[in-house]
mmCIF file of C-alpha atoms in Angstrom:
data_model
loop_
_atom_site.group_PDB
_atom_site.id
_atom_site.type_symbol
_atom_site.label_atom_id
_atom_site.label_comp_id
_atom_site.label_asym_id
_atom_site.label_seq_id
_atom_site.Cartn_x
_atom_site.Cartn_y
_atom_site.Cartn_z
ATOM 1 C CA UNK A 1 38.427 -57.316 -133.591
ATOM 2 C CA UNK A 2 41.204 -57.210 -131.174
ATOM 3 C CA UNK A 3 41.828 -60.735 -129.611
ATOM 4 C CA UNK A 4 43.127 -61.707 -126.201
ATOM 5 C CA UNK A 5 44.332 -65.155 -125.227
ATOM 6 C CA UNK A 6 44.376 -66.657 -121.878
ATOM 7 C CA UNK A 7 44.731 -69.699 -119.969
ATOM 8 C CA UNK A 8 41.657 -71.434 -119.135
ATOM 9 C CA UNK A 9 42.525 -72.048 -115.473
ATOM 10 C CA UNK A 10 44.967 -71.429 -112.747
ATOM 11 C CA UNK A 11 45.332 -71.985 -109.313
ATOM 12 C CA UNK A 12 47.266 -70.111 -106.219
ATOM 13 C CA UNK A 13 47.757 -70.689 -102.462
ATOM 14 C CA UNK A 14 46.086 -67.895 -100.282
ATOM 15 C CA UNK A 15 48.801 -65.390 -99.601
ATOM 16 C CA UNK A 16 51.233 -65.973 -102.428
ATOM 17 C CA UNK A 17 51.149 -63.813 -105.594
ATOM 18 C CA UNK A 18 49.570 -64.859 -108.609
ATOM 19 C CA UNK A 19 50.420 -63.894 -111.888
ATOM 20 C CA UNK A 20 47.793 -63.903 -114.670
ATOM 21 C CA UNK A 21 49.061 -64.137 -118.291
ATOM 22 C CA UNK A 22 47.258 -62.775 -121.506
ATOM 23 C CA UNK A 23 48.778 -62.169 -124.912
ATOM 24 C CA UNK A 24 47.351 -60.310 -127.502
ATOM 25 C CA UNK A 25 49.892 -60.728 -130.403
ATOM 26 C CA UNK A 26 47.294 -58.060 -132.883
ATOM 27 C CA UNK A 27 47.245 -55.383 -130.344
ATOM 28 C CA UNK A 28 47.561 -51.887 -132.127
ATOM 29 C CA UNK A 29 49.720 -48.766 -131.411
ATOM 30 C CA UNK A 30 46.859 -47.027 -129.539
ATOM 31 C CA UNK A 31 44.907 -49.805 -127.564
ATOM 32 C CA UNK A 32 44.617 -49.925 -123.737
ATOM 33 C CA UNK A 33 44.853 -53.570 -122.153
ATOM 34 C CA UNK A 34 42.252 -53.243 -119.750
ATOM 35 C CA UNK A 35 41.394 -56.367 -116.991
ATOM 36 C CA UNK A 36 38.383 -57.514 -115.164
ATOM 37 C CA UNK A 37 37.244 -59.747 -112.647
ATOM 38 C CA UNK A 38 33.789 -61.462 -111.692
ATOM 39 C CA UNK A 39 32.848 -62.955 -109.008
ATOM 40 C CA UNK A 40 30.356 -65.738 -108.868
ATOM 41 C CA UNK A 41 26.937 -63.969 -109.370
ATOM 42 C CA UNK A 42 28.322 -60.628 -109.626
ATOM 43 C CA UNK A 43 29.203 -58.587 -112.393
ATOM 44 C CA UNK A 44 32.263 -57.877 -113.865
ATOM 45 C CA UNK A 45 34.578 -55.340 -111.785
ATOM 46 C CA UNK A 46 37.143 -53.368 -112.709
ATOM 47 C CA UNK A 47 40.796 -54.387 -111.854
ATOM 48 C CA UNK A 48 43.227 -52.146 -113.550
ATOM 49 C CA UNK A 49 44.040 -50.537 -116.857
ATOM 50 C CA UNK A 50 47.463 -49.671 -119.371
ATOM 51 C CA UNK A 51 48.635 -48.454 -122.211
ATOM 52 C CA UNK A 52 52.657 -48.964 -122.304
ATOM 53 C CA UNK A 53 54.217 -48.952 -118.807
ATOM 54 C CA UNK A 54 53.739 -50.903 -115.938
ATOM 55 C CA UNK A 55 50.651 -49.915 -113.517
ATOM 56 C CA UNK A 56 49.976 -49.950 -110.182
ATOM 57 C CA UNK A 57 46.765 -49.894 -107.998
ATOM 58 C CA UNK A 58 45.352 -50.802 -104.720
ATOM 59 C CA UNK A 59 43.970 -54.356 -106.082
ATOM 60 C CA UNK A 60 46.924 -55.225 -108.197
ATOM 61 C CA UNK A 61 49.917 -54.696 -110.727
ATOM 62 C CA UNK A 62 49.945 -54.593 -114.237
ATOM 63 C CA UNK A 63 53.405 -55.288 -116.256
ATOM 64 C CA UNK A 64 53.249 -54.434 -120.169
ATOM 65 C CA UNK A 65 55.633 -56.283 -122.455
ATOM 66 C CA UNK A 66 58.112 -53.882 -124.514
ATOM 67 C CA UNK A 67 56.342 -55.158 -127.437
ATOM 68 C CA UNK A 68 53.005 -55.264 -125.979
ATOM 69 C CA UNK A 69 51.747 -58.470 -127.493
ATOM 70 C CA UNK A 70 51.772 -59.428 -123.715
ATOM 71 C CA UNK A 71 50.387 -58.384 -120.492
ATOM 72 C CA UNK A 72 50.359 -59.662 -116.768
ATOM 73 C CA UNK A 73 48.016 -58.937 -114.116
ATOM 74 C CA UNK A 74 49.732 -59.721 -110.654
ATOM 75 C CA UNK A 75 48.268 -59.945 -107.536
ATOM 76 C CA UNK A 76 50.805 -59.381 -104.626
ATOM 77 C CA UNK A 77 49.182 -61.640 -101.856
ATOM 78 C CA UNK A 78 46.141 -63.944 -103.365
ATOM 79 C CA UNK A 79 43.009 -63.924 -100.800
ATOM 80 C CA UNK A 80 39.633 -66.350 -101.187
ATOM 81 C CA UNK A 81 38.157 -63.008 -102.382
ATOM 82 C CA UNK A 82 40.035 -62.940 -105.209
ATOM 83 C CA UNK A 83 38.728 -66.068 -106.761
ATOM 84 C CA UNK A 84 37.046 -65.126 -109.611
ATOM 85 C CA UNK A 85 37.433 -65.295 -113.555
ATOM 86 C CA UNK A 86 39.992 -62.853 -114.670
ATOM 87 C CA UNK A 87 39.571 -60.892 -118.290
ATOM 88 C CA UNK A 88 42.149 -59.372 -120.302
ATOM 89 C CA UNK A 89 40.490 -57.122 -122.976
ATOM 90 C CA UNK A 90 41.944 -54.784 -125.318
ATOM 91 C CA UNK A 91 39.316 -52.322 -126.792
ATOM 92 C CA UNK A 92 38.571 -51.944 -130.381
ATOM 93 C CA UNK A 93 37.596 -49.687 -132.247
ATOM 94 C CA UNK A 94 33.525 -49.730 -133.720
ATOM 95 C CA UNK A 95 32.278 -47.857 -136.255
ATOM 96 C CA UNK A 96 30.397 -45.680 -133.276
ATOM 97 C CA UNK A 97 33.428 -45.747 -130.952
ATOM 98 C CA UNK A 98 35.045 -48.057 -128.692
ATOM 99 C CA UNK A 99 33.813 -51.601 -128.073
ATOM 100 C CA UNK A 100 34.805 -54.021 -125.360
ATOM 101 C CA UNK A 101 35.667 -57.640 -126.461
ATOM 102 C CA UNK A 102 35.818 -60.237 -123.738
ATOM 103 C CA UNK A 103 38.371 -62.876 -124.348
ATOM 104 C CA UNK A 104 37.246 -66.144 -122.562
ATOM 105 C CA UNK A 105 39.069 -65.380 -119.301
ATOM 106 C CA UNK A 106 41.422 -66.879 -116.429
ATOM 107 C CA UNK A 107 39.104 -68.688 -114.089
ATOM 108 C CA UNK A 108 41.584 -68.303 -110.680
ATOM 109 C CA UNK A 109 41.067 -71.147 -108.048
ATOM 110 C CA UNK A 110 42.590 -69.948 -104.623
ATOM 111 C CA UNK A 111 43.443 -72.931 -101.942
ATOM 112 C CA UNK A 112 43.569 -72.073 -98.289
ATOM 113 C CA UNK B 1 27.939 -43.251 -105.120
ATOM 114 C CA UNK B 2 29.620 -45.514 -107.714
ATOM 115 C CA UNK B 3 26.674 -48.113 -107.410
ATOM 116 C CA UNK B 4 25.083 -49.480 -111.279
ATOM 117 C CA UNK B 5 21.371 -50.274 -109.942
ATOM 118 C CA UNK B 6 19.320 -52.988 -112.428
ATOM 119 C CA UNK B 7 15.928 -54.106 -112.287
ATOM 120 C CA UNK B 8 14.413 -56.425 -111.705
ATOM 121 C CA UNK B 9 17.275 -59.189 -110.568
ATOM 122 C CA UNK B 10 14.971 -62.195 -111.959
ATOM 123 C CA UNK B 11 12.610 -62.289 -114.764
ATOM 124 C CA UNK B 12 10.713 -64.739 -116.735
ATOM 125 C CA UNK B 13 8.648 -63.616 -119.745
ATOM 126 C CA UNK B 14 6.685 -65.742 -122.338
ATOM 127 C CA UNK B 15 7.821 -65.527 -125.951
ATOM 128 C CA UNK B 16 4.543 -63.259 -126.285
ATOM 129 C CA UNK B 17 5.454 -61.222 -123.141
ATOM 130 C CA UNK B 18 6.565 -57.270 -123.515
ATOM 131 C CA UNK B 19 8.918 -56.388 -120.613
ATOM 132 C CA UNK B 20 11.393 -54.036 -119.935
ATOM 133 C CA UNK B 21 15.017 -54.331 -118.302
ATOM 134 C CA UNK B 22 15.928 -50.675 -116.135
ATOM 135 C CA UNK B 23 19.176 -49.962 -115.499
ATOM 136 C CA UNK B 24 20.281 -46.538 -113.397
ATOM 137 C CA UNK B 25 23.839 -44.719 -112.766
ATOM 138 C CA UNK B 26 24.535 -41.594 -110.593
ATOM 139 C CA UNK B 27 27.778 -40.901 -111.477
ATOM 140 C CA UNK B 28 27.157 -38.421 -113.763
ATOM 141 C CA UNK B 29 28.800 -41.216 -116.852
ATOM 142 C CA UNK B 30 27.830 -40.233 -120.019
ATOM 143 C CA UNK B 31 28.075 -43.690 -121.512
ATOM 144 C CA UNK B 32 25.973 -46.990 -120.991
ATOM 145 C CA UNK B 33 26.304 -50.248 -122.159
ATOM 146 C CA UNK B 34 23.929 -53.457 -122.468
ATOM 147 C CA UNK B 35 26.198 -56.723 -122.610
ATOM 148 C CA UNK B 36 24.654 -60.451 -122.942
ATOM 149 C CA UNK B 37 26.053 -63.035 -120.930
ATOM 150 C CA UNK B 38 25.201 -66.938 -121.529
ATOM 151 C CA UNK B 39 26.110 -69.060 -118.916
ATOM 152 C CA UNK B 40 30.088 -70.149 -118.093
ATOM 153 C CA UNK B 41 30.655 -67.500 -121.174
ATOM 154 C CA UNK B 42 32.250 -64.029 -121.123
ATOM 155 C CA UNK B 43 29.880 -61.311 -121.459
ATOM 156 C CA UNK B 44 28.994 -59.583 -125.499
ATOM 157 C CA UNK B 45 27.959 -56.334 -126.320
ATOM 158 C CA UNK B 46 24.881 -55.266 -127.220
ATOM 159 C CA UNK B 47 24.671 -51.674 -127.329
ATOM 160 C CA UNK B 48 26.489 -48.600 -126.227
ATOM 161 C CA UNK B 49 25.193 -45.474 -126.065
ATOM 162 C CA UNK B 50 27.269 -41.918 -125.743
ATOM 163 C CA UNK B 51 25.921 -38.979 -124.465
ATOM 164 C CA UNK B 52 22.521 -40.545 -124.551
ATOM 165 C CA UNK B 53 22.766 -41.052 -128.245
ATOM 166 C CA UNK B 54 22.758 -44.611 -129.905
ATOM 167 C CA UNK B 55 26.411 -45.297 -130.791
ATOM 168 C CA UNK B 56 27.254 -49.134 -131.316
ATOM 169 C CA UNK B 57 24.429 -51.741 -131.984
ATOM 170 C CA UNK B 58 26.593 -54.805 -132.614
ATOM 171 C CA UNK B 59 23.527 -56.172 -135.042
ATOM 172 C CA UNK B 60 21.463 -57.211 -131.908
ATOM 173 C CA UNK B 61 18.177 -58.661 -133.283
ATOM 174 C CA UNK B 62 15.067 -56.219 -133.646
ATOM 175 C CA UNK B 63 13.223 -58.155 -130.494
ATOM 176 C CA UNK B 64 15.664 -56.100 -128.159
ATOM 177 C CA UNK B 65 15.381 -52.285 -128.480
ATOM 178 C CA UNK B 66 17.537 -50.030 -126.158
ATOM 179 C CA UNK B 67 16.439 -46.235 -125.161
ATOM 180 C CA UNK B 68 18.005 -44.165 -123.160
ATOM 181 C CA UNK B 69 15.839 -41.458 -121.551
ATOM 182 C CA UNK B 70 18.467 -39.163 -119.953
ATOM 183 C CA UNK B 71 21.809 -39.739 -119.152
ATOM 184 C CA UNK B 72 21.286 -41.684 -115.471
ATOM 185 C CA UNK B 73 18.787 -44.032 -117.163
ATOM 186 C CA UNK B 74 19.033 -47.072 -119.967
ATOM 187 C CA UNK B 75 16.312 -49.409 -120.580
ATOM 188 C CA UNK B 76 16.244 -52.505 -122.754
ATOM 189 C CA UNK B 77 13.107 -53.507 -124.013
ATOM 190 C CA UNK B 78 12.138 -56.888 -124.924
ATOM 191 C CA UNK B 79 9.474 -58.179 -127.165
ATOM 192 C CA UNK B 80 8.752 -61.391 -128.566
ATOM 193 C CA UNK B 81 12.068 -62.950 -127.497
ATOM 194 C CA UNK B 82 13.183 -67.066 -127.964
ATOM 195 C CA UNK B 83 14.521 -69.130 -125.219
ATOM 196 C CA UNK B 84 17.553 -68.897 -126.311
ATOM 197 C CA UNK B 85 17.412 -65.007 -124.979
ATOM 198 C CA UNK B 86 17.978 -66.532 -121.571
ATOM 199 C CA UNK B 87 20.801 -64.852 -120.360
ATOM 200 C CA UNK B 88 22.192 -62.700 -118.234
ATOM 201 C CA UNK B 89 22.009 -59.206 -118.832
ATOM 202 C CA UNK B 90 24.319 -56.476 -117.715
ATOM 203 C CA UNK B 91 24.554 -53.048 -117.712
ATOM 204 C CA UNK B 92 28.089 -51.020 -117.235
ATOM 205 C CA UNK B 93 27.942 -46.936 -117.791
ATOM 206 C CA UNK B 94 31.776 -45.165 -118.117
ATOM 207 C CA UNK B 95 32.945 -41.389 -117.547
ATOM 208 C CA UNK B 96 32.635 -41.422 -121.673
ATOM 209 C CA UNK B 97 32.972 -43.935 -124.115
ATOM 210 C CA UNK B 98 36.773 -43.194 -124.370
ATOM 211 C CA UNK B 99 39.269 -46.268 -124.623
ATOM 212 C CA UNK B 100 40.832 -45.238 -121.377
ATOM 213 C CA UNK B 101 37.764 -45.139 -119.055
ATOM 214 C CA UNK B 102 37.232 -47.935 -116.724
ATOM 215 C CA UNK B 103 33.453 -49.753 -116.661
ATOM 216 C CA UNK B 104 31.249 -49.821 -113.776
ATOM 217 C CA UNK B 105 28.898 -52.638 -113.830
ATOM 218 C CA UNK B 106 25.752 -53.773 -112.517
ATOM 219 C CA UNK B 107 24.955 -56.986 -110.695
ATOM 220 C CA UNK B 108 22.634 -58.200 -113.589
ATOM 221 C CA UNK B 109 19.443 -59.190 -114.763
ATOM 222 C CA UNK B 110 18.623 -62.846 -114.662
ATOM 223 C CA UNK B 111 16.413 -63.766 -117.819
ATOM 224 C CA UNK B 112 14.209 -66.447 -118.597
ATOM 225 C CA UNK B 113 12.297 -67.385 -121.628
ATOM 226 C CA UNK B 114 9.441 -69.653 -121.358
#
């Protein structure tokens, strides 16, 4: 299984940017590095996906490394919204399809 | 609507109990997904299934049985479970089962076993 590796914690000052790291060293040629937040008693929301370059959305930016063995999920201006635990996940291939491996996760603390 | 319903939030069942968990999509995704998650842990997959057909069972034990009815509904039924089953269960559903297709989740079912 593909693995992802990420600090336990971080924390961030409301309005600055945060930038979450994950490596995943045994990504292949054709996985997307996908990323996930949830919220305390929520479930797990979508943040943003990639394959090679850099992506951009309304919640956040993504920036690839050439290599890809690392990714980094930015958010421009950190809010108390956005604490939550972060995932990085790459997704593997199953015998059935695609599955979707958690890696432990960023938990993001966010001071006011 | 891109809203995953579950029911119930809550449930506690005896290790004897039969109960079912019901999770719903409108969306018109043609894949579902049961995930497990323990407490402080990142969620695990159960099952996914693809155009309402059984594709990954990542060797979940016989007490849990997933059916999908049509392609808006996934149940997980539970018989005879431990407390170690206590968990949090969560259902996601995706345009297809595709590597590039993003997850849509559902708040959870909270289970206990008594």
């Amino acid at each position: 299984d593909a693995k992802t590796t990420q600090p336990n914690s971080m924390e961030s000052n409301e309005e600055e940017p945060v930038h979450l790291p994950c490596n995943h060293s045994t990504i292949s040629g054709t996985d997307y590095i996908h990323w996930y937040r949830q919220l305390p008693s929520q479930g797990p929301e979508y943040v943003i996906h990639g394959l090679t370059s850099n992506v951009n959305n309304r919640m956040a930016s993504l920036a690839i490394a050439e290599d890809r063995k690392s990714s980094t999920l930015i958010l421009h201006r950190a809010t108390l919204r956005d604490a939550a635990v972060y995932y990085c996940i790459l997704r593997d291939v199953g015998t059935g399809g695609f599955k979707t491996i958690f890696g432990a996760g960023t938990r993001l603390f966010v001071k006011a | 609507d891109t809203e995953v319903t579950q029911t119930p939030k809550h449930l506690v069942m005896g290790m004897t109990n039969k109960k079912s968990l019901k999770c719903e999509q409108h969306m018109g995704h043609r894949a579902m997904y049961w995930y497990k998650q323990k407490a402080k842990k990142p969620p695990e997959l159960m099952f996914v299934y693809s155009y309402e057909k059984l594709s990954i069972n990542e060797s979940v034990p016989s007490r849990f049985s997933p059916e999908c009815p049509n392609s808006s509904l996934l149940n997980l039924h539970l018989h005879a479970l431990q407390p170690e089953d206590s968990a949090l269960y969560l259902c996601a559903s995706s345009p297809t089962d595709r590597q590039g297709d993003e997850q849509y989740f559902g708040p959870g079912t909270r289970l206990t076993v008594t």
